[in-house]
Amino acid sequence: MAAESLTIIDNRTGKKYDIPVEHGTINAMDLRQIKTSDGDFGMMSYDPAFTNTASCKSKITFIDGDKGILNYRGYPIEQLAEKSTFLETAYLILYGELPTGEQMDEFVFQITHHTMIHENIKKFMDGFHHDAHPMGILAGTVGALSTFYPDAKNIMDPASRQTQIIRLIAKMPTLAAYAYRHSRGLPYTYPDNSLSFSGNFLNMLFRMTEPAYYPHPVLEKAMDVLFILHADHEQNCSANAMRSVGSSHVNPFSAVAAAIAALYGPLHGGANEAVLRMLKEIGSKDKVADHIKKVKAGEGRLMGFGHRIYKNYDPRAKVIRGLAEEVFEVTGKNPLLDIAVELERIALQDEYFMKRKLYPNVDFYTGLIYEAMKFPVDMFPVLFAIPRTAGWVAQWEEMLLDREQKIARPRQIYLGSPRREYIPMDNRPSSPPVKH
Ligand code: CMC
């Protein structure tokens, strides 16, 4: 019996199985040999929502949820937030190492020169209703980009893959800014190559009639740090959507559209929007205790709290709290901050939250910063999608190059009706059968 193995005794048959253990994990397919008879399909594991199933081996992002650790390619998020830039972090996530000066210059050049989008996308954008949610617009227009780049279907060609990766990271801020300008009835602003990635994004959003736009350095830096913090987060719902849809070998623009749809939901990237709406609904500090009572009574969740992986303070939330102070020095304090701080204070000493290890997550304070920077609430998840594109494409490429991966196709436990014969309408009972 190998030391690195698990012995399973099937009490139904008395048979014993030695299952190899690698990286503290058993391979679910090794369970299939466990059968009660020759005709038996074999044992499967049941794991709705993948709470205890590794779907891949990855070298990109490490999280220790109990200790509150998040590293990209081994580098702690706190160090990257303090010392790196979003594009350098995107490079690191994509290629595994920090770039040399030359590599960095080339990467920045490539991204900067792929920010334009085809003029027809503007017409496409104009077709959306004036109050269309920008996340819906983003998903639609990214999906549409696949029709402008038919070469993107060559996913096994490394050069083509590289081109699509650059296009996706570079064009996402442009699409996002256009979606915003559309909702405001403002003319679209073209990218300015003299600005940084984050500075140019602010330019495309907020430039009015001035001949050149100069972003406030503190706000530009804050935007960049927020982008770093959101760049990847291993196998979350949208990364899983990206990998799963990408595993069908569809082009990456279509897979990113699916990832954006996953991120849109209020339990994922839509949470920052939900936090702000919640803080506004609470209205004042003295109503916080009442709100917590309602949450504990099962009337909704405390948005921006809790995480599938973090059972400790989300390390991103810590950086963002500090960042909020810097931003508020420029923009003035967001009055909702007092409500948020009070909510955190009460929740962190409440038994309900302590027992369930519910701490503020990344979305708890981001909304306050975004609002202070004059972003409308429905742009918040879009601000998450822009940097996360770097993570999505890195996860996608890792999946494609992983020889152990195939088209994603989970199993099910079928509990429906056994085979039965079709009944013609005239022979069916007049009242419908009771549903199980
Ligand atoms: N408020 C109140 N109770 C909560 C909350 C919350 N925010 N989150 C979890 N719980 C309770 C939940 O009711 C359950 O209690 P019980 O055991 O009595 O049934 C227990 O905690 C465990 O919850 P769960 O639903 O099994 O946990 P999960 O890992 O499936 O859910 C989550 C994780 C993030 C979806 C959830 O915590 C949540 O809905 N939070 C609010 C939404 C939010 O802030 N989402 C942003 C996540 S971070 C950004 C990202 O990466 O997408």
Coordinates of C-alpha atoms and ligand atoms in Angstrom, one line a residue:
M1 CA 0.0 0.0 0.0
A2 CA 1.5 3.4 -1.0
A3 CA 2.0 5.8 1.8
E4 CA 0.4 8.6 -0.2
S5 CA -2.9 6.8 -0.5
L6 CA -6.4 6.5 0.9
T7 CA -7.9 3.2 1.8
I8 CA -11.6 2.9 1.3
I9 CA -13.7 -0.1 2.5
D10 CA -17.0 -0.4 0.7
N11 CA -19.3 -1.7 3.5
R12 CA -21.8 -2.7 0.8
T13 CA -19.4 -5.3 -0.6
G14 CA -16.6 -5.6 2.0
K15 CA -14.1 -4.7 -0.8
K16 CA -11.1 -2.6 0.0
Y17 CA -9.6 0.0 -2.4
D18 CA -6.3 1.9 -2.3
I19 CA -6.8 5.3 -3.9
P20 CA -3.6 7.4 -4.6
V21 CA -3.4 10.8 -3.0
E22 CA -1.7 13.6 -4.9
H23 CA -1.4 17.2 -3.5
G24 CA -3.8 16.1 -0.7
T25 CA -6.4 15.2 -3.2
I26 CA -7.9 12.1 -4.7
N27 CA -8.8 11.8 -8.3
A28 CA -12.6 11.5 -8.5
M29 CA -12.2 9.1 -11.5
D30 CA -10.4 6.7 -9.1
L31 CA -13.8 6.2 -7.3
R32 CA -15.4 4.8 -10.4
Q33 CA -13.8 1.4 -9.8
I34 CA -15.9 1.1 -6.6
K35 CA -18.9 -1.0 -7.8
T36 CA -21.4 -3.3 -6.2
S37 CA -21.8 -5.4 -9.3
D38 CA -20.4 -5.6 -12.8
G39 CA -23.3 -3.6 -14.2
D40 CA -22.9 -0.9 -11.6
F41 CA -21.8 2.5 -13.1
G42 CA -19.4 3.0 -10.2
M43 CA -19.0 5.5 -7.4
M44 CA -19.2 9.2 -8.1
S45 CA -18.7 12.1 -5.7
Y46 CA -21.6 14.6 -5.2
D47 CA -20.5 18.3 -4.8
P48 CA -23.1 20.9 -5.7
A49 CA -21.4 24.3 -6.2
F50 CA -18.0 22.6 -6.2
T51 CA -17.5 23.4 -2.5
N52 CA -14.8 20.7 -2.1
T53 CA -13.8 19.8 -5.6
A54 CA -10.6 21.1 -7.4
S55 CA -11.5 21.5 -11.1
C56 CA -8.0 22.2 -12.2
K57 CA -4.3 22.5 -11.3
S58 CA -3.3 26.1 -11.5
K59 CA -0.1 28.2 -11.0
I60 CA -1.8 31.6 -11.1
T61 CA -3.4 32.6 -7.9
F62 CA -3.1 31.3 -4.3
I63 CA -5.6 32.0 -1.6
D64 CA -5.5 30.8 2.0
G65 CA -9.0 31.7 3.1
D66 CA -8.5 31.0 6.8
K67 CA -5.4 33.1 7.0
G68 CA -6.7 35.9 4.7
I69 CA -3.8 35.4 2.2
L70 CA -4.0 36.3 -1.6
N71 CA -0.9 36.0 -3.8
Y72 CA -0.7 36.3 -7.6
R73 CA 2.1 34.0 -8.9
G74 CA 3.5 34.0 -5.3
Y75 CA 3.6 37.8 -4.8
P76 CA 1.4 39.0 -1.9
I77 CA -1.5 41.3 -3.0
E78 CA -0.5 43.9 -0.4
Q79 CA 3.0 44.3 -2.1
L80 CA 1.6 44.4 -5.6
A81 CA -1.0 47.0 -4.5
E82 CA 1.7 49.2 -3.0
K83 CA 4.5 48.8 -5.5
S84 CA 3.2 47.5 -8.9
T85 CA 0.9 48.9 -11.6
F86 CA -2.1 47.1 -13.1
L87 CA -0.4 46.4 -16.4
E88 CA 2.7 45.0 -14.6
T89 CA 0.4 42.8 -12.5
A90 CA -1.5 41.7 -15.6
Y91 CA 1.8 40.7 -17.2
L92 CA 2.7 38.8 -14.1
I93 CA -0.6 37.0 -14.0
L94 CA -0.4 36.1 -17.7
Y95 CA 3.2 35.1 -18.0
G96 CA 4.1 34.0 -14.5
E97 CA 7.0 36.4 -13.8
L98 CA 7.5 40.1 -13.3
P99 CA 8.6 41.6 -16.6
T100 CA 12.1 43.1 -17.3
G101 CA 12.0 46.8 -18.3
E102 CA 12.1 45.9 -22.0
Q103 CA 9.3 43.3 -21.6
M104 CA 7.2 45.8 -19.7
D105 CA 7.7 48.5 -22.4
E106 CA 6.6 46.1 -25.1
F107 CA 3.6 45.0 -23.2
V108 CA 2.5 48.5 -22.4
F109 CA 3.0 49.5 -26.1
Q110 CA 0.9 46.5 -27.2
I111 CA -2.0 47.2 -24.8
T112 CA -1.9 51.0 -25.6
H113 CA -2.1 50.3 -29.3
H114 CA -5.0 48.0 -29.1
T115 CA -7.4 50.2 -27.2
M116 CA -9.4 51.4 -30.3
I117 CA -12.6 49.5 -31.2
H118 CA -14.2 49.2 -34.6
E119 CA -16.5 52.1 -35.4
N120 CA -19.3 49.7 -36.0
I121 CA -19.3 48.8 -32.3
K122 CA -20.5 52.3 -31.7
K123 CA -23.6 51.7 -33.9
F124 CA -24.2 48.5 -32.0
M125 CA -23.9 50.3 -28.8
D126 CA -26.4 52.9 -29.9
G127 CA -29.0 50.2 -30.3
F128 CA -29.1 49.7 -26.5
H129 CA -31.8 51.6 -24.6
H130 CA -30.6 54.7 -22.9
D131 CA -31.0 53.1 -19.4
A132 CA -29.5 49.7 -20.4
H133 CA -27.3 48.3 -17.6
P134 CA -23.7 48.8 -18.7
M135 CA -22.8 45.3 -17.6
G136 CA -25.4 44.0 -20.1
I137 CA -23.9 46.3 -22.7
L138 CA -20.4 45.0 -21.9
A139 CA -21.4 41.4 -22.2
G140 CA -23.1 42.1 -25.5
T141 CA -20.4 44.1 -27.0
V142 CA -17.5 41.8 -26.0
G143 CA -19.5 38.9 -27.4
A144 CA -19.9 41.0 -30.6
L145 CA -16.2 41.5 -30.9
S146 CA -15.8 37.9 -31.8
T147 CA -17.5 38.7 -35.1
F148 CA -15.0 41.5 -35.8
Y149 CA -12.0 39.1 -35.2
P150 CA -12.8 35.8 -36.8
D151 CA -9.1 34.9 -36.4
A152 CA -9.9 34.5 -32.7
K153 CA -11.3 31.0 -33.3
N154 CA -7.7 29.8 -33.8
I155 CA -7.3 29.1 -30.1
M156 CA -4.5 26.6 -30.5
D157 CA -2.3 29.1 -32.4
P158 CA -0.1 30.7 -29.7
A159 CA 0.3 33.9 -31.8
S160 CA -3.4 34.3 -32.3
R161 CA -4.1 33.6 -28.7
Q162 CA -1.6 36.3 -27.7
T163 CA -3.3 38.8 -30.0
Q164 CA -6.7 38.1 -28.6
I165 CA -5.4 38.4 -25.0
I166 CA -3.9 41.8 -25.7
R167 CA -7.1 42.9 -27.5
L168 CA -9.3 41.8 -24.7
I169 CA -7.3 43.5 -21.9
A170 CA -6.9 46.7 -24.1
K171 CA -10.4 47.1 -25.4
M172 CA -12.3 46.3 -22.2
P173 CA -11.9 49.9 -20.8
T174 CA -13.0 51.4 -24.1
L175 CA -16.1 49.3 -24.2
A176 CA -16.8 50.1 -20.6
A177 CA -16.3 53.8 -21.1
Y178 CA -18.5 53.8 -24.2
A179 CA -21.3 52.0 -22.3
Y180 CA -21.1 54.7 -19.6
R181 CA -21.1 57.6 -22.2
H182 CA -24.0 56.0 -24.0
S183 CA -26.1 55.9 -20.8
R184 CA -25.3 59.6 -20.2
G185 CA -26.0 60.6 -23.8
L186 CA -22.5 61.9 -24.2
P187 CA -20.3 61.5 -27.3
Y188 CA -17.8 58.7 -27.1
T189 CA -14.2 59.7 -26.2
Y190 CA -11.3 58.1 -28.0
P191 CA -8.4 56.6 -26.1
D192 CA -5.4 58.8 -25.4
N193 CA -2.2 56.9 -25.8
S194 CA -0.2 59.4 -23.8
L195 CA -2.0 58.3 -20.6
S196 CA -1.6 55.3 -18.3
F197 CA -4.1 52.4 -18.6
S198 CA -6.1 53.7 -15.7
G199 CA -5.6 57.4 -16.6
N200 CA -6.8 56.7 -20.1
F201 CA -9.9 54.9 -18.8
L202 CA -10.8 58.0 -16.7
N203 CA -10.2 60.1 -19.8
M204 CA -12.6 58.1 -21.9
L205 CA -15.2 58.3 -19.1
F206 CA -15.0 61.8 -17.9
R207 CA -13.4 64.1 -20.6
M208 CA -15.8 66.8 -21.7
T209 CA -14.8 69.8 -23.9
E210 CA -11.2 70.2 -22.7
P211 CA -8.6 69.7 -25.4
A212 CA -6.7 67.2 -23.2
Y213 CA -7.7 65.4 -20.0
Y214 CA -5.4 65.1 -17.1
P215 CA -6.6 62.7 -14.4
H216 CA -6.1 63.6 -10.8
P217 CA -3.0 61.6 -9.8
V218 CA -4.5 60.3 -6.6
L219 CA -7.6 59.1 -8.3
E220 CA -5.6 57.6 -11.2
K221 CA -3.5 55.7 -8.7
A222 CA -6.5 54.6 -6.7
M223 CA -8.2 53.3 -9.9
D224 CA -5.0 51.4 -10.7
V225 CA -4.8 49.8 -7.2
L226 CA -8.4 48.8 -7.4
F227 CA -7.6 47.2 -10.8
I228 CA -4.7 45.3 -9.2
L229 CA -6.8 44.0 -6.4
H230 CA -9.5 42.7 -8.8
A231 CA -7.2 41.2 -11.4
D232 CA -7.7 37.5 -10.5
H233 CA -9.2 35.4 -7.7
E234 CA -8.6 31.8 -8.7
Q235 CA -11.6 29.5 -9.4
N236 CA -14.5 31.8 -8.6
C237 CA -17.8 31.8 -10.4
S238 CA -16.7 33.9 -13.4
A239 CA -13.3 32.2 -13.8
N240 CA -15.1 28.9 -13.7
A241 CA -17.5 30.2 -16.4
M242 CA -14.5 31.3 -18.5
R243 CA -12.8 28.0 -18.2
S244 CA -16.0 26.0 -18.6
V245 CA -17.2 27.9 -21.7
G246 CA -13.7 28.1 -23.1
S247 CA -13.3 24.3 -22.7
S248 CA -15.8 24.0 -25.6
H249 CA -13.0 25.7 -27.7
V250 CA -15.1 28.7 -28.5
N251 CA -13.3 31.9 -29.2
P252 CA -12.2 33.9 -26.1
F253 CA -14.5 36.9 -26.8
S254 CA -17.5 34.6 -26.4
A255 CA -16.0 33.0 -23.3
V256 CA -15.3 36.4 -21.7
A257 CA -18.9 37.4 -22.5
A258 CA -20.0 34.3 -20.4
A259 CA -17.6 35.3 -17.6
I260 CA -19.0 38.8 -17.6
A261 CA -22.5 37.4 -17.3
A262 CA -21.4 35.3 -14.3
L263 CA -19.8 38.4 -12.7
Y264 CA -22.9 40.4 -13.2
G265 CA -24.8 38.5 -10.5
P266 CA -25.4 40.1 -7.0
L267 CA -23.6 37.2 -5.3
H268 CA -20.5 37.8 -7.3
G269 CA -19.3 41.1 -8.9
G270 CA -22.7 42.7 -8.6
A271 CA -22.2 42.7 -4.8
N272 CA -20.5 46.1 -4.8
E273 CA -23.6 47.6 -6.4
A274 CA -25.8 45.8 -3.9
V275 CA -23.7 47.1 -1.0
L276 CA -24.2 50.7 -2.0
R277 CA -27.9 50.3 -2.5
M278 CA -28.1 48.6 1.0
L279 CA -26.2 51.5 2.7
K280 CA -28.5 54.0 1.0
E281 CA -31.5 52.0 2.1
I282 CA -30.2 51.9 5.7
G283 CA -29.9 55.7 5.5
S284 CA -28.3 56.6 8.8
K285 CA -25.9 55.2 11.5
D286 CA -28.7 54.8 14.1
K287 CA -30.6 52.4 11.8
V288 CA -27.7 50.0 11.4
A289 CA -28.6 47.8 14.4
D290 CA -32.1 47.4 13.1
H291 CA -30.7 46.3 9.7
I292 CA -28.5 43.7 11.3
K293 CA -31.5 42.4 13.2
K294 CA -33.4 41.9 9.9
V295 CA -30.4 40.1 8.3
K296 CA -30.2 37.8 11.3
A297 CA -33.9 37.1 11.0
G298 CA -33.3 36.0 7.4
E299 CA -34.6 39.1 5.6
G300 CA -31.8 39.4 3.1
R301 CA -28.0 39.2 3.4
L302 CA -25.5 41.7 4.6
M303 CA -24.1 42.6 1.2
G304 CA -20.3 42.9 1.1
F305 CA -20.0 40.4 3.9
G306 CA -19.0 36.7 3.8
H307 CA -17.0 34.7 1.2
R308 CA -16.9 31.2 0.0
I309 CA -13.2 31.0 0.6
Y310 CA -12.2 33.8 3.1
K311 CA -13.1 32.9 6.6
N312 CA -11.1 35.9 7.8
Y313 CA -10.8 39.5 6.7
D314 CA -10.5 39.6 2.9
P315 CA -7.0 41.0 2.4
R316 CA -8.3 43.1 -0.5
A317 CA -10.8 44.8 1.8
K318 CA -8.0 45.8 4.1
V319 CA -6.1 47.6 1.3
I320 CA -9.3 49.2 0.1
R321 CA -10.1 50.6 3.5
G322 CA -6.8 52.5 3.5
L323 CA -7.3 53.5 -0.1
A324 CA -10.7 55.0 0.7
E325 CA -9.1 57.5 3.1
E326 CA -6.7 58.7 0.4
V327 CA -9.5 59.1 -2.1
F328 CA -11.8 60.9 0.3
E329 CA -9.0 63.4 1.0
V330 CA -9.4 64.5 -2.7
T331 CA -13.2 63.9 -3.2
G332 CA -14.5 64.7 0.3
K333 CA -15.8 61.9 2.5
N334 CA -18.6 59.8 1.3
P335 CA -21.4 60.2 3.9
L336 CA -22.2 56.5 3.6
L337 CA -18.8 55.7 5.1
D338 CA -20.0 56.2 8.6
I339 CA -22.9 53.8 8.0
A340 CA -20.4 51.2 6.6
V341 CA -18.0 51.6 9.5
E342 CA -20.8 51.2 12.0
L343 CA -22.1 48.2 10.1
E344 CA -18.7 46.5 10.2
R345 CA -18.2 47.4 13.9
I346 CA -21.5 45.9 15.0
A347 CA -21.3 42.8 12.7
L348 CA -17.8 41.9 13.7
Q349 CA -18.8 41.6 17.3
D350 CA -22.1 39.9 16.7
E351 CA -22.3 36.2 17.4
Y352 CA -24.2 35.4 14.2
F353 CA -21.4 36.8 12.0
M354 CA -18.6 35.6 14.3
K355 CA -19.9 32.0 14.3
R356 CA -20.2 31.9 10.5
K357 CA -16.9 33.7 10.1
L358 CA -18.5 36.5 8.0
Y359 CA -16.1 39.4 7.4
P360 CA -16.1 42.3 5.0
N361 CA -15.2 41.2 1.5
V362 CA -13.6 43.2 -1.4
D363 CA -17.0 44.7 -2.3
F364 CA -17.8 46.2 1.1
Y365 CA -15.7 49.4 0.6
T366 CA -15.2 49.6 -3.1
G367 CA -18.6 51.1 -3.8
L368 CA -17.9 54.0 -1.5
I369 CA -14.7 54.8 -3.4
Y370 CA -16.4 54.4 -6.8
E371 CA -19.3 56.7 -5.7
A372 CA -16.9 59.3 -4.4
M373 CA -15.1 59.2 -7.8
K374 CA -18.5 59.9 -9.4
F375 CA -19.2 56.5 -10.9
P376 CA -22.9 55.7 -11.1
V377 CA -23.8 52.6 -9.2
D378 CA -24.5 50.4 -12.2
M379 CA -21.0 51.0 -13.4
F380 CA -19.5 49.2 -10.3
P381 CA -19.6 45.6 -11.6
V382 CA -18.1 47.0 -14.9
L383 CA -15.2 48.3 -12.9
F384 CA -14.7 44.8 -11.6
A385 CA -14.8 43.2 -15.1
I386 CA -12.1 45.4 -16.6
P387 CA -9.2 44.2 -14.5
R388 CA -10.6 40.7 -14.1
T389 CA -10.3 40.2 -17.8
A390 CA -6.5 39.7 -17.2
G391 CA -7.3 36.9 -14.8
W392 CA -10.0 35.4 -17.1
V393 CA -7.6 35.2 -20.1
A394 CA -4.8 33.8 -18.0
Q395 CA -7.1 31.1 -16.6
W396 CA -8.4 30.4 -20.1
E397 CA -5.0 29.9 -21.6
E398 CA -3.8 27.7 -18.7
M399 CA -6.9 25.6 -19.2
L400 CA -6.3 25.3 -23.0
L401 CA -2.7 24.2 -22.4
D402 CA -3.5 21.7 -19.7
R403 CA -3.4 18.2 -21.1
E404 CA -5.6 16.9 -18.3
Q405 CA -8.5 19.3 -19.3
K406 CA -11.3 18.4 -21.6
I407 CA -14.7 19.9 -22.3
A408 CA -16.3 20.6 -18.9
R409 CA -19.1 18.2 -18.3
P410 CA -20.2 17.5 -14.8
R411 CA -22.2 14.4 -13.8
Q412 CA -25.6 14.4 -12.2
I413 CA -27.6 12.2 -9.8
Y414 CA -30.8 11.6 -11.7
L415 CA -33.8 11.5 -9.3
G416 CA -36.6 12.0 -11.9
S417 CA -39.2 9.6 -13.1
P418 CA -38.1 6.2 -14.4
R419 CA -39.0 5.4 -18.1
R420 CA -42.7 5.6 -18.8
E421 CA -44.9 5.6 -21.9
Y422 CA -46.2 8.7 -23.6
I423 CA -50.0 9.3 -22.9
P424 CA -52.0 11.0 -25.6
M425 CA -53.8 14.2 -24.5
D426 CA -57.3 12.6 -24.6
N427 CA -56.2 9.8 -22.2
R428 CA -54.7 12.1 -19.6
P429 CA -56.5 12.9 -16.3
S430 CA -58.3 16.2 -16.3
S431 CA -56.5 17.5 -13.2
P432 CA -52.7 17.7 -13.5
P433 CA -50.7 15.1 -11.6
V434 CA -49.1 16.2 -8.3
K435 CA -45.5 17.5 -9.1
H436 CA -42.7 15.9 -7.1
Ligands
CMC1 N1 -25.2 38.0 5.4 C1 -25.8 37.2 6.3 N2 -25.6 35.9 6.4 C2 -24.8 35.3 5.5 C3 -24.0 36.1 4.6 C4 -24.3 37.5 4.6 N3 -23.6 38.3 3.7 N4 -23.2 35.3 3.9 C5 -23.4 34.1 4.4 N5 -24.3 34.1 5.4 C6 -24.8 33.0 6.2 C7 -25.7 32.0 5.4 O1 -27.1 32.4 5.6 C8 -25.4 30.7 6.0 O2 -26.0 30.7 7.3 P1 -26.7 29.3 7.8 O3 -25.5 28.4 8.0 O4 -27.4 29.6 9.1 O5 -27.6 28.8 6.7 C9 -23.9 30.8 6.3 O6 -23.6 32.2 6.5 C10 -23.1 30.2 5.2 O7 -23.5 30.8 3.9 P2 -23.4 30.2 2.5 O8 -24.4 30.8 1.6 O9 -23.3 28.7 2.7 O10 -22.0 30.7 2.1 P3 -21.4 30.6 0.6 O11 -19.9 30.3 0.8 O12 -22.2 29.7 -0.2 O13 -21.6 32.1 0.1 C11 -21.4 34.3 -0.5 C12 -20.7 33.0 -0.1 C13 -20.3 35.4 -0.9 C14 -22.2 34.1 -1.7 C15 -22.2 34.8 0.7 O14 -21.4 35.1 1.8 C16 -23.0 36.1 0.3 O15 -24.1 35.9 -0.2 N6 -22.5 37.3 0.6 C17 -23.2 38.5 0.3 C18 -22.9 38.8 -1.2 C19 -21.5 39.3 -1.4 O16 -21.0 40.2 -0.7 N7 -20.8 38.8 -2.4 C20 -19.5 39.2 -2.8 C21 -18.5 38.1 -2.7 S1 -16.8 38.7 -2.8 C22 -16.7 39.2 -4.4 C23 -16.5 38.1 -5.3 O17 -15.5 37.4 -5.3 O18 -17.4 37.8 -6.1

